[in-house]
Coordinates of C-alpha atoms in Angstrom, one line a residue:
M16 CA 0.0 0.0 0.0
I17 CA 3.1 2.3 -0.2
I18 CA 4.7 3.4 -3.4
P19 CA 8.4 4.4 -3.0
P20 CA 10.0 7.1 -5.1
I21 CA 11.9 6.3 -8.2
E22 CA 15.3 5.4 -6.9
N23 CA 17.7 5.9 -9.8
E24 CA 18.1 8.1 -12.7
A25 CA 17.6 5.3 -15.2
E26 CA 14.1 4.7 -13.9
R27 CA 13.2 8.3 -14.7
R28 CA 13.6 7.8 -18.5
Y29 CA 10.3 7.5 -20.1
I30 CA 9.0 6.5 -23.5
D31 CA 5.6 7.1 -25.0
Q32 CA 3.6 3.9 -25.4
G33 CA 0.5 5.5 -26.6
C34 CA -1.2 5.4 -23.2
G35 CA 0.7 7.9 -21.1
R36 CA 4.2 7.9 -19.6
V37 CA 5.6 4.5 -18.7
P38 CA 9.1 3.7 -17.4
A39 CA 11.6 2.9 -20.2
T40 CA 13.9 -0.1 -20.1
A41 CA 16.3 0.3 -17.2
A42 CA 18.4 -1.6 -14.8
V43 CA 16.5 -2.6 -11.7
G44 CA 17.8 -4.6 -8.8
G45 CA 21.0 -5.4 -10.7
R46 CA 19.2 -6.9 -13.7
D47 CA 18.3 -5.4 -17.0
R48 CA 14.5 -4.9 -17.0
T49 CA 14.0 -6.1 -20.6
R50 CA 15.9 -9.3 -20.0
W51 CA 14.0 -9.9 -16.7
A52 CA 10.6 -9.3 -18.5
G53 CA 11.5 -11.8 -21.2
G54 CA 12.9 -14.5 -18.9
R55 CA 10.2 -14.2 -16.2
G56 CA 7.4 -12.4 -18.0
M57 CA 4.5 -14.6 -16.9
A58 CA 5.3 -14.5 -13.2
A59 CA 6.2 -10.8 -13.2
T60 CA 2.9 -10.0 -15.0
R61 CA 0.9 -12.0 -12.5
R62 CA 2.5 -10.1 -9.7
M63 CA 1.9 -6.8 -11.4
A64 CA -1.7 -7.5 -12.0
M65 CA -2.3 -8.6 -8.4
R66 CA -0.7 -5.5 -7.0
V67 CA -2.6 -3.0 -9.2
R68 CA -5.8 -4.6 -7.9
G69 CA -4.6 -4.5 -4.3
R70 CA -3.3 -0.9 -4.4
L71 CA -0.5 -0.9 -6.9
G72 CA 1.5 -1.5 -3.8
G73 CA 4.4 -3.7 -2.8
G74 CA 7.0 -1.0 -3.3
R75 CA 9.6 -1.1 -6.1
R76 CA 8.5 -4.3 -7.7
A77 CA 5.0 -2.8 -8.3
R78 CA 6.7 -0.2 -10.5
V79 CA 8.6 -2.8 -12.3
G80 CA 5.4 -4.8 -12.8
A81 CA 3.7 -1.8 -14.3
A82 CA 6.6 -1.3 -16.7
L83 CA 6.3 -4.9 -17.8
G84 CA 2.5 -4.5 -18.4
A85 CA 3.2 -1.4 -20.5
L86 CA 5.9 -3.2 -22.5
L87 CA 3.3 -5.9 -23.3
T88 CA 0.7 -3.6 -24.5
G89 CA 1.4 -4.5 -28.1
V90 CA 0.1 -8.0 -27.4
V91 CA -2.9 -7.2 -25.2
V92 CA -4.1 -3.8 -26.4
P93 CA -7.5 -5.2 -27.6
T94 CA -8.4 -6.7 -24.2
V95 CA -6.7 -4.7 -21.5
V96 CA -5.6 -1.2 -22.5
L97 CA -8.3 1.5 -22.2
T98 CA -9.0 3.0 -25.6
P99 CA -8.0 6.6 -25.7
G100 CA -11.0 9.0 -25.4
V101 CA -11.4 12.7 -25.8
A102 CA -8.4 14.6 -24.5
V103 CA -9.1 17.1 -21.7
A104 CA -6.7 19.8 -20.9
A105 CA -4.9 18.9 -17.7
A106 CA -4.2 21.6 -15.1
V107 CA -2.1 21.1 -12.0
G108 CA -4.0 21.4 -8.8
T109 CA -3.6 24.5 -6.6
P110 CA -2.1 23.8 -3.2
V111 CA -4.5 24.6 -0.3
C112 CA -2.5 23.6 2.7
Q113 CA 0.2 21.0 3.8
I114 CA -0.4 18.3 6.4
R115 CA 2.6 18.2 8.7
D116 CA 1.5 15.6 11.3
D117 CA 3.8 12.6 10.9
R118 CA 0.8 10.3 11.7
L119 CA -0.8 11.2 8.4
R120 CA 1.4 9.6 5.8
E121 CA -0.9 7.1 4.2
L122 CA -4.1 9.1 3.6
S123 CA -6.9 7.2 1.9
G124 CA -10.0 9.3 2.7
M125 CA -11.0 12.9 3.1
V126 CA -14.1 15.1 3.5
A127 CA -14.4 18.8 3.9
T128 CA -16.3 20.4 6.8
D129 CA -17.3 23.9 7.7
D130 CA -14.2 24.0 10.1
G131 CA -11.7 22.2 7.9
Y132 CA -11.2 18.6 7.0
V133 CA -11.6 15.0 8.3
V134 CA -9.1 12.4 7.1
V135 CA -8.2 8.8 7.7
N136 CA -5.2 6.6 6.9
D137 CA -5.7 3.2 5.3
G138 CA -5.0 0.0 7.2
A139 CA -2.1 1.4 9.3
D140 CA 0.1 -0.9 11.4
D141 CA 1.0 1.9 13.7
E142 CA -1.8 2.2 16.4
A143 CA -1.3 6.0 16.6
R144 CA -2.3 6.3 13.0
R145 CA -5.6 4.4 13.4
R146 CA -7.7 7.4 14.2
I147 CA -10.3 9.7 12.6
F148 CA -8.4 13.0 12.3
F149 CA -10.0 16.4 12.3
L150 CA -8.0 19.2 10.8
D151 CA -8.5 22.9 10.8
Q152 CA -8.4 25.0 7.6
R153 CA -4.7 25.2 7.8
C154 CA -4.4 21.4 7.9
A155 CA -3.3 21.2 11.6
V156 CA -4.8 18.3 13.6
V157 CA -7.2 19.6 16.2
R158 CA -8.9 16.3 17.2
A159 CA -8.2 12.6 16.8
V160 CA -11.0 10.0 17.5
S161 CA -10.0 6.4 18.2
Y162 CA -11.9 3.3 17.2
P163 CA -13.4 1.0 19.9
S164 CA -11.8 -2.0 18.1
R165 CA -9.1 -2.3 15.4
P166 CA -10.4 -1.5 11.9
R167 CA -9.3 -3.7 9.0
D168 CA -8.6 -1.4 6.1
T169 CA -10.2 2.0 6.1
E170 CA -10.3 3.5 2.6
D171 CA -12.7 6.4 2.2
L172 CA -14.9 8.9 4.1
A173 CA -18.3 10.4 3.5
V174 CA -20.2 13.0 5.5
G175 CA -24.0 13.2 5.8
R176 CA -26.1 16.3 5.7
D177 CA -26.4 16.2 9.5
G178 CA -22.7 16.1 9.9
T179 CA -22.4 12.3 10.6
V180 CA -19.0 11.0 9.4
W181 CA -18.9 7.6 7.7
V182 CA -15.6 5.7 7.5
A183 CA -15.5 3.0 4.9
D184 CA -13.7 -0.1 6.2
I185 CA -13.9 -1.8 2.9
G186 CA -10.4 -2.5 1.6
D187 CA -9.6 -6.1 0.9
N188 CA -6.4 -6.5 -1.2
D189 CA -6.5 -10.3 -0.9
R190 CA -10.2 -10.5 -1.4
S191 CA -10.5 -12.7 1.7
R192 CA -12.8 -10.8 4.1
T193 CA -16.1 -12.4 5.1
T194 CA -17.5 -9.0 6.0
V195 CA -16.8 -5.4 5.4
G196 CA -18.0 -2.4 7.4
V197 CA -18.7 1.2 7.8
W198 CA -17.9 3.2 11.0
R199 CA -20.6 5.8 11.9
L200 CA -19.4 8.8 13.9
A201 CA -22.4 11.0 14.9
P202 CA -21.8 14.7 15.6
G203 CA -20.3 15.1 19.1
A204 CA -19.8 11.3 19.7
E205 CA -16.6 10.2 21.3
Q206 CA -16.3 7.0 19.3
P207 CA -17.7 5.6 16.1
V208 CA -20.1 2.6 15.8
L209 CA -19.3 -0.3 13.5
H210 CA -21.9 -1.6 11.1
R211 CA -20.9 -4.8 9.3
M212 CA -22.0 -5.8 5.8
T213 CA -21.5 -8.8 3.6
Y214 CA -21.4 -9.2 -0.2
P215 CA -23.9 -11.6 -1.9
D216 CA -21.4 -13.2 -4.2
R217 CA -17.7 -13.1 -3.2
P218 CA -15.3 -10.7 -1.5
H219 CA -14.4 -7.5 -3.4
D220 CA -11.6 -4.9 -3.0
A221 CA -13.1 -1.4 -2.7
E222 CA -11.8 2.0 -1.9
A223 CA -14.8 4.3 -2.5
L224 CA -18.0 5.2 -0.6
L225 CA -21.0 7.4 -1.5
L226 CA -24.2 8.2 0.4
D227 CA -27.5 8.0 -1.4
A228 CA -30.4 10.4 -1.1
D229 CA -31.5 8.7 2.1
G230 CA -28.1 8.9 3.7
Q231 CA -27.4 5.2 3.3
P232 CA -23.8 4.1 2.3
M233 CA -23.1 2.7 -1.1
I234 CA -19.8 0.9 -2.0
I235 CA -18.0 1.2 -5.3
T236 CA -15.6 -1.6 -6.0
K237 CA -12.1 -0.8 -7.1
G238 CA -12.2 -2.6 -10.4
G239 CA -9.2 -2.8 -12.7
S240 CA -10.3 -2.5 -16.3
G241 CA -12.4 0.6 -16.0
T242 CA -15.6 -1.2 -15.0
V243 CA -16.7 -1.2 -11.4
F244 CA -19.7 -2.5 -9.4
L245 CA -22.1 -0.7 -7.0
Y246 CA -23.4 -2.4 -3.8
R247 CA -25.8 -1.1 -1.2
P248 CA -27.5 -2.5 1.9
T249 CA -30.7 -4.4 1.5
T250 CA -32.0 -3.0 4.8
A251 CA -31.2 -0.3 7.3
L252 CA -27.9 -0.8 9.0
R253 CA -27.9 -1.9 12.6
A254 CA -25.1 -1.9 15.1
G255 CA -24.1 -5.4 16.2
A256 CA -25.8 -7.0 13.1
T257 CA -24.5 -7.9 9.7
T258 CA -26.5 -6.5 6.8
P259 CA -26.5 -8.1 3.4
L260 CA -25.5 -6.1 0.4
A261 CA -27.1 -6.3 -3.0
P262 CA -25.7 -5.4 -6.4
A263 CA -27.1 -2.0 -7.6
G264 CA -25.4 -1.6 -11.0
Q265 CA -22.2 -1.3 -12.8
V266 CA -20.2 1.7 -14.1
T267 CA -17.9 1.9 -17.1
L268 CA -15.5 4.8 -16.7
P269 CA -14.7 7.1 -19.6
T270 CA -11.2 6.5 -21.1
T271 CA -8.5 9.1 -20.9
T272 CA -4.8 9.5 -21.5
T273 CA -4.0 11.5 -18.3
S274 CA -0.5 11.0 -17.1
N275 CA -0.1 9.3 -13.7
P276 CA 2.5 7.1 -12.0
F277 CA 0.9 3.9 -13.0
S278 CA 0.2 4.5 -16.7
F279 CA -3.0 2.9 -18.1
L280 CA -3.4 0.8 -15.0
G281 CA -4.0 3.9 -12.9
R282 CA -6.8 5.0 -15.1
G283 CA -8.9 1.9 -14.6
V284 CA -9.3 1.7 -10.8
V285 CA -11.6 3.7 -8.6
T286 CA -9.8 4.9 -5.5
G287 CA -12.3 7.4 -4.0
A288 CA -15.7 9.1 -4.3
A289 CA -17.6 12.0 -2.9
T290 CA -21.0 13.7 -2.9
A291 CA -21.5 17.4 -3.4
P292 CA -22.9 19.3 -0.4
D293 CA -26.2 19.8 -2.1
G294 CA -26.4 16.2 -3.2
R295 CA -26.8 17.1 -6.9
R296 CA -23.4 15.8 -8.1
V297 CA -21.2 12.9 -7.2
V298 CA -17.6 12.2 -8.3
L299 CA -15.5 9.1 -8.7
R300 CA -11.7 9.3 -8.9
T301 CA -9.0 7.1 -10.2
Y302 CA -5.2 7.6 -9.9
A303 CA -5.5 9.9 -12.9
D304 CA -8.9 11.6 -13.2
A305 CA -12.1 12.7 -11.5
F306 CA -15.4 12.0 -13.1
E307 CA -18.4 14.1 -12.1
Y308 CA -22.0 12.9 -12.6
D309 CA -25.1 15.0 -12.2
V310 CA -27.8 13.7 -9.8
P311 CA -30.8 15.9 -10.6
D312 CA -33.4 13.6 -9.1
G313 CA -31.5 12.2 -6.1
D314 CA -31.0 8.8 -7.7
V315 CA -27.2 8.2 -7.4
V316 CA -27.3 4.7 -8.9
R317 CA -29.2 6.0 -12.0
A318 CA -26.8 8.9 -12.3
L319 CA -23.7 6.6 -12.2
T320 CA -25.1 3.9 -14.5
S321 CA -26.7 6.0 -17.2
G322 CA -25.3 9.5 -16.9
T323 CA -22.5 11.1 -18.9
P324 CA -19.7 12.3 -16.6
R325 CA -17.5 15.4 -16.9
T326 CA -13.8 14.7 -16.6
T327 CA -11.3 16.7 -14.5
P328 CA -7.7 15.4 -15.0
L329 CA -5.6 15.0 -11.9
P330 CA -2.2 14.6 -13.5
D331 CA 0.7 13.0 -11.8
E332 CA -0.5 13.0 -8.3
P333 CA 2.0 10.7 -6.4
Q334 CA -0.7 8.3 -5.2
G335 CA -4.1 10.0 -5.2
E336 CA -6.8 8.1 -3.4
S337 CA -8.8 10.8 -1.7
I338 CA -11.3 13.3 -3.1
T339 CA -14.0 15.5 -1.7
Y340 CA -16.0 18.7 -2.6
S341 CA -15.3 22.0 -1.0
R342 CA -18.2 23.2 1.2
D343 CA -19.5 25.5 -1.4
G344 CA -19.4 22.8 -4.0
G345 CA -17.3 24.8 -6.4
S346 CA -14.1 22.9 -6.2
L347 CA -12.8 19.3 -6.0
L348 CA -10.2 18.7 -3.3
T349 CA -7.7 15.9 -3.4
V350 CA -4.8 14.6 -1.3
S351 CA -2.1 11.9 -1.9
E352 CA -0.2 9.5 0.3
S353 CA 3.4 10.6 1.1
A354 CA 4.8 7.5 2.6
D355 CA 8.2 6.6 1.0
Q356 CA 8.2 9.7 -1.1
P357 CA 11.4 11.8 -1.1
P358 CA 12.5 13.0 2.3
G359 CA 10.5 16.1 3.5
T360 CA 7.5 15.3 1.3
R361 CA 4.3 16.2 3.0
P362 CA 0.7 15.4 2.0
T363 CA -0.8 18.5 0.3
I364 CA -4.4 19.2 -0.3
L365 CA -4.9 20.3 -3.9
R366 CA -7.8 22.3 -5.3
Y367 CA -9.3 21.8 -8.8
P368 CA -12.2 23.7 -10.3
A369 CA -15.4 21.5 -10.4
T370 CA -16.5 21.1 -14.0
A371 CA -19.5 22.9 -15.3
E372 CA -20.3 21.7 -18.8
P373 CA -20.6 18.1 -20.0
A374 CA -17.6 16.8 -22.0
P375 CA -18.0 14.4 -24.9
T376 CA -16.6 10.9 -24.3
T377 CA -16.2 7.8 -26.4
A378 CA -17.2 5.4 -23.7
P379 CA -20.7 4.7 -22.3
T380 CA -21.2 4.9 -18.6
G381 CA -22.5 1.4 -18.0
S382 CA -25.9 -0.3 -17.7
A383 CA -28.8 1.0 -15.8
G384 CA -30.2 -1.3 -13.1
P385 CA -28.7 -4.0 -11.0
V386 CA -26.2 -6.2 -12.6
S387 CA -24.7 -9.2 -10.8
P388 CA -20.9 -9.4 -11.1
T389 CA -21.2 -13.1 -11.2
D390 CA -23.1 -12.8 -14.5
V391 CA -21.2 -9.9 -16.0
R392 CA -17.5 -9.9 -15.1
P393 CA -15.4 -7.2 -16.7
I394 CA -11.8 -7.7 -17.6
A395 CA -9.6 -7.5 -14.4
E396 CA -12.5 -7.4 -12.0
D397 CA -10.6 -10.2 -10.4
T398 CA -6.9 -10.2 -11.0
I399 CA -6.1 -13.3 -9.1
G400 CA -9.0 -14.4 -7.1
P401 CA -10.5 -17.6 -5.6
G402 CA -10.1 -20.4 -8.1
G403 CA -7.1 -18.9 -9.7
R404 CA -8.8 -16.3 -12.0
I405 CA -6.1 -14.2 -13.7
W406 CA -6.2 -11.0 -15.5
L407 CA -6.0 -11.4 -19.3
L408 CA -2.8 -9.5 -19.3
V409 CA -1.1 -12.8 -18.2
A410 CA -2.5 -14.4 -21.4
G411 CA -0.9 -11.6 -23.4
A412 CA 2.5 -12.3 -21.7
G413 CA 2.1 -16.0 -22.4
T414 CA 1.3 -15.3 -26.0
L415 CA 4.4 -13.1 -26.3
L416 CA 6.6 -15.8 -24.8
A417 CA 5.1 -18.5 -27.1
L418 CA 5.8 -16.4 -30.1
L419 CA 9.4 -15.8 -28.9
G420 CA 9.8 -19.5 -28.4
L421 CA 8.5 -20.3 -31.9
A422 CA 10.8 -17.7 -33.4
G423 CA 13.7 -19.4 -31.6
V424 CA 12.7 -22.8 -33.0
L425 CA 12.4 -21.5 -36.6
R426 CA 15.8 -19.8 -36.3
W427 CA 17.4 -23.0 -35.0
R428 CA 15.9 -25.0 -37.9
H429 CA 17.1 -22.5 -40.4
T430 CA 20.6 -22.6 -39.0
A431 CA 20.6 -26.4 -39.0
R432 CA 19.7 -26.6 -42.7
R433 CA 22.7 -24.4 -43.4

């Protein structure tokens, strides 16, 4: 869940692969990257695919895996790489304030309040970081609320109209959790209350949470190929009980070419979501872009599954997973993790203007109505899941290796004839 900085100058060389900036061939760990990809392409690609579904984590090897995936795009473009859509001018976010508290290095969720911000880390090993942190408008910590028990993997935040803060404990990199949960912190409460939920089909990794018009939470899975699933509770949540979730629909994200640290992989995973203060817009974010959907009638599911989003590029954020609206609804605010970034790097809240006019796109936004993921499974919904399901990128690597092997046999036979 931590992405280290690029550690040598060779890794900073880039080539244009038609889908953003991707690392060029370079020496990594004492081995030439191209030779390593050819000799161990299948295993490396499996590792890369698994990490991009988990968080694009695992440190340096995740970057190497992403490079391998990019180098294989010539083989797997029809099935994996997102088709470039309409280009949108990318503007760098405007810094709002810098978070200097050392406990806040792995930020995964943020909401704006009248007094400042609320943020959470993801599944932190350090007990001091497992808090709900309240910041003032200058990003200084003014309050830290502890959990009554240890959360598993907190990934996102949402705030209700009454000021209730919802913490999404829904991360599942290994897709092994039998339940997920949301922590509900009522205004003025000393501790949050846990509400457990269970998927109807299989475990999912998720990092995004929205509230519907009734103030009930809705989970958006992380995905991997640009298609994600929506789940919402079948009944009202109750503390001490486990509430079943039901599929509510699926969303196919628009395709972009926005530059980000993970190339095309970073454009196909949803890492955060937010609802505008007036409830008339929602936004989903990836590592590269923010997609805003209008919600004119309060039906969030309908907006996401049948609406046409507007795109705000979030170019080259180090590891952007958090997004929220400003309290006036006029801006989008983001923040990235800073763990293992260059010394002295601090998380900085960035401001982007919220979009006003619909932008054309080449991709539909999915199907309206509930769709069961067991019936319609997009590419990379499961990278390596129960039963050994593997992203089709592995098949592309296998095809490449088979072709190389065939070329070797033909060359040997030609030499033997001579």
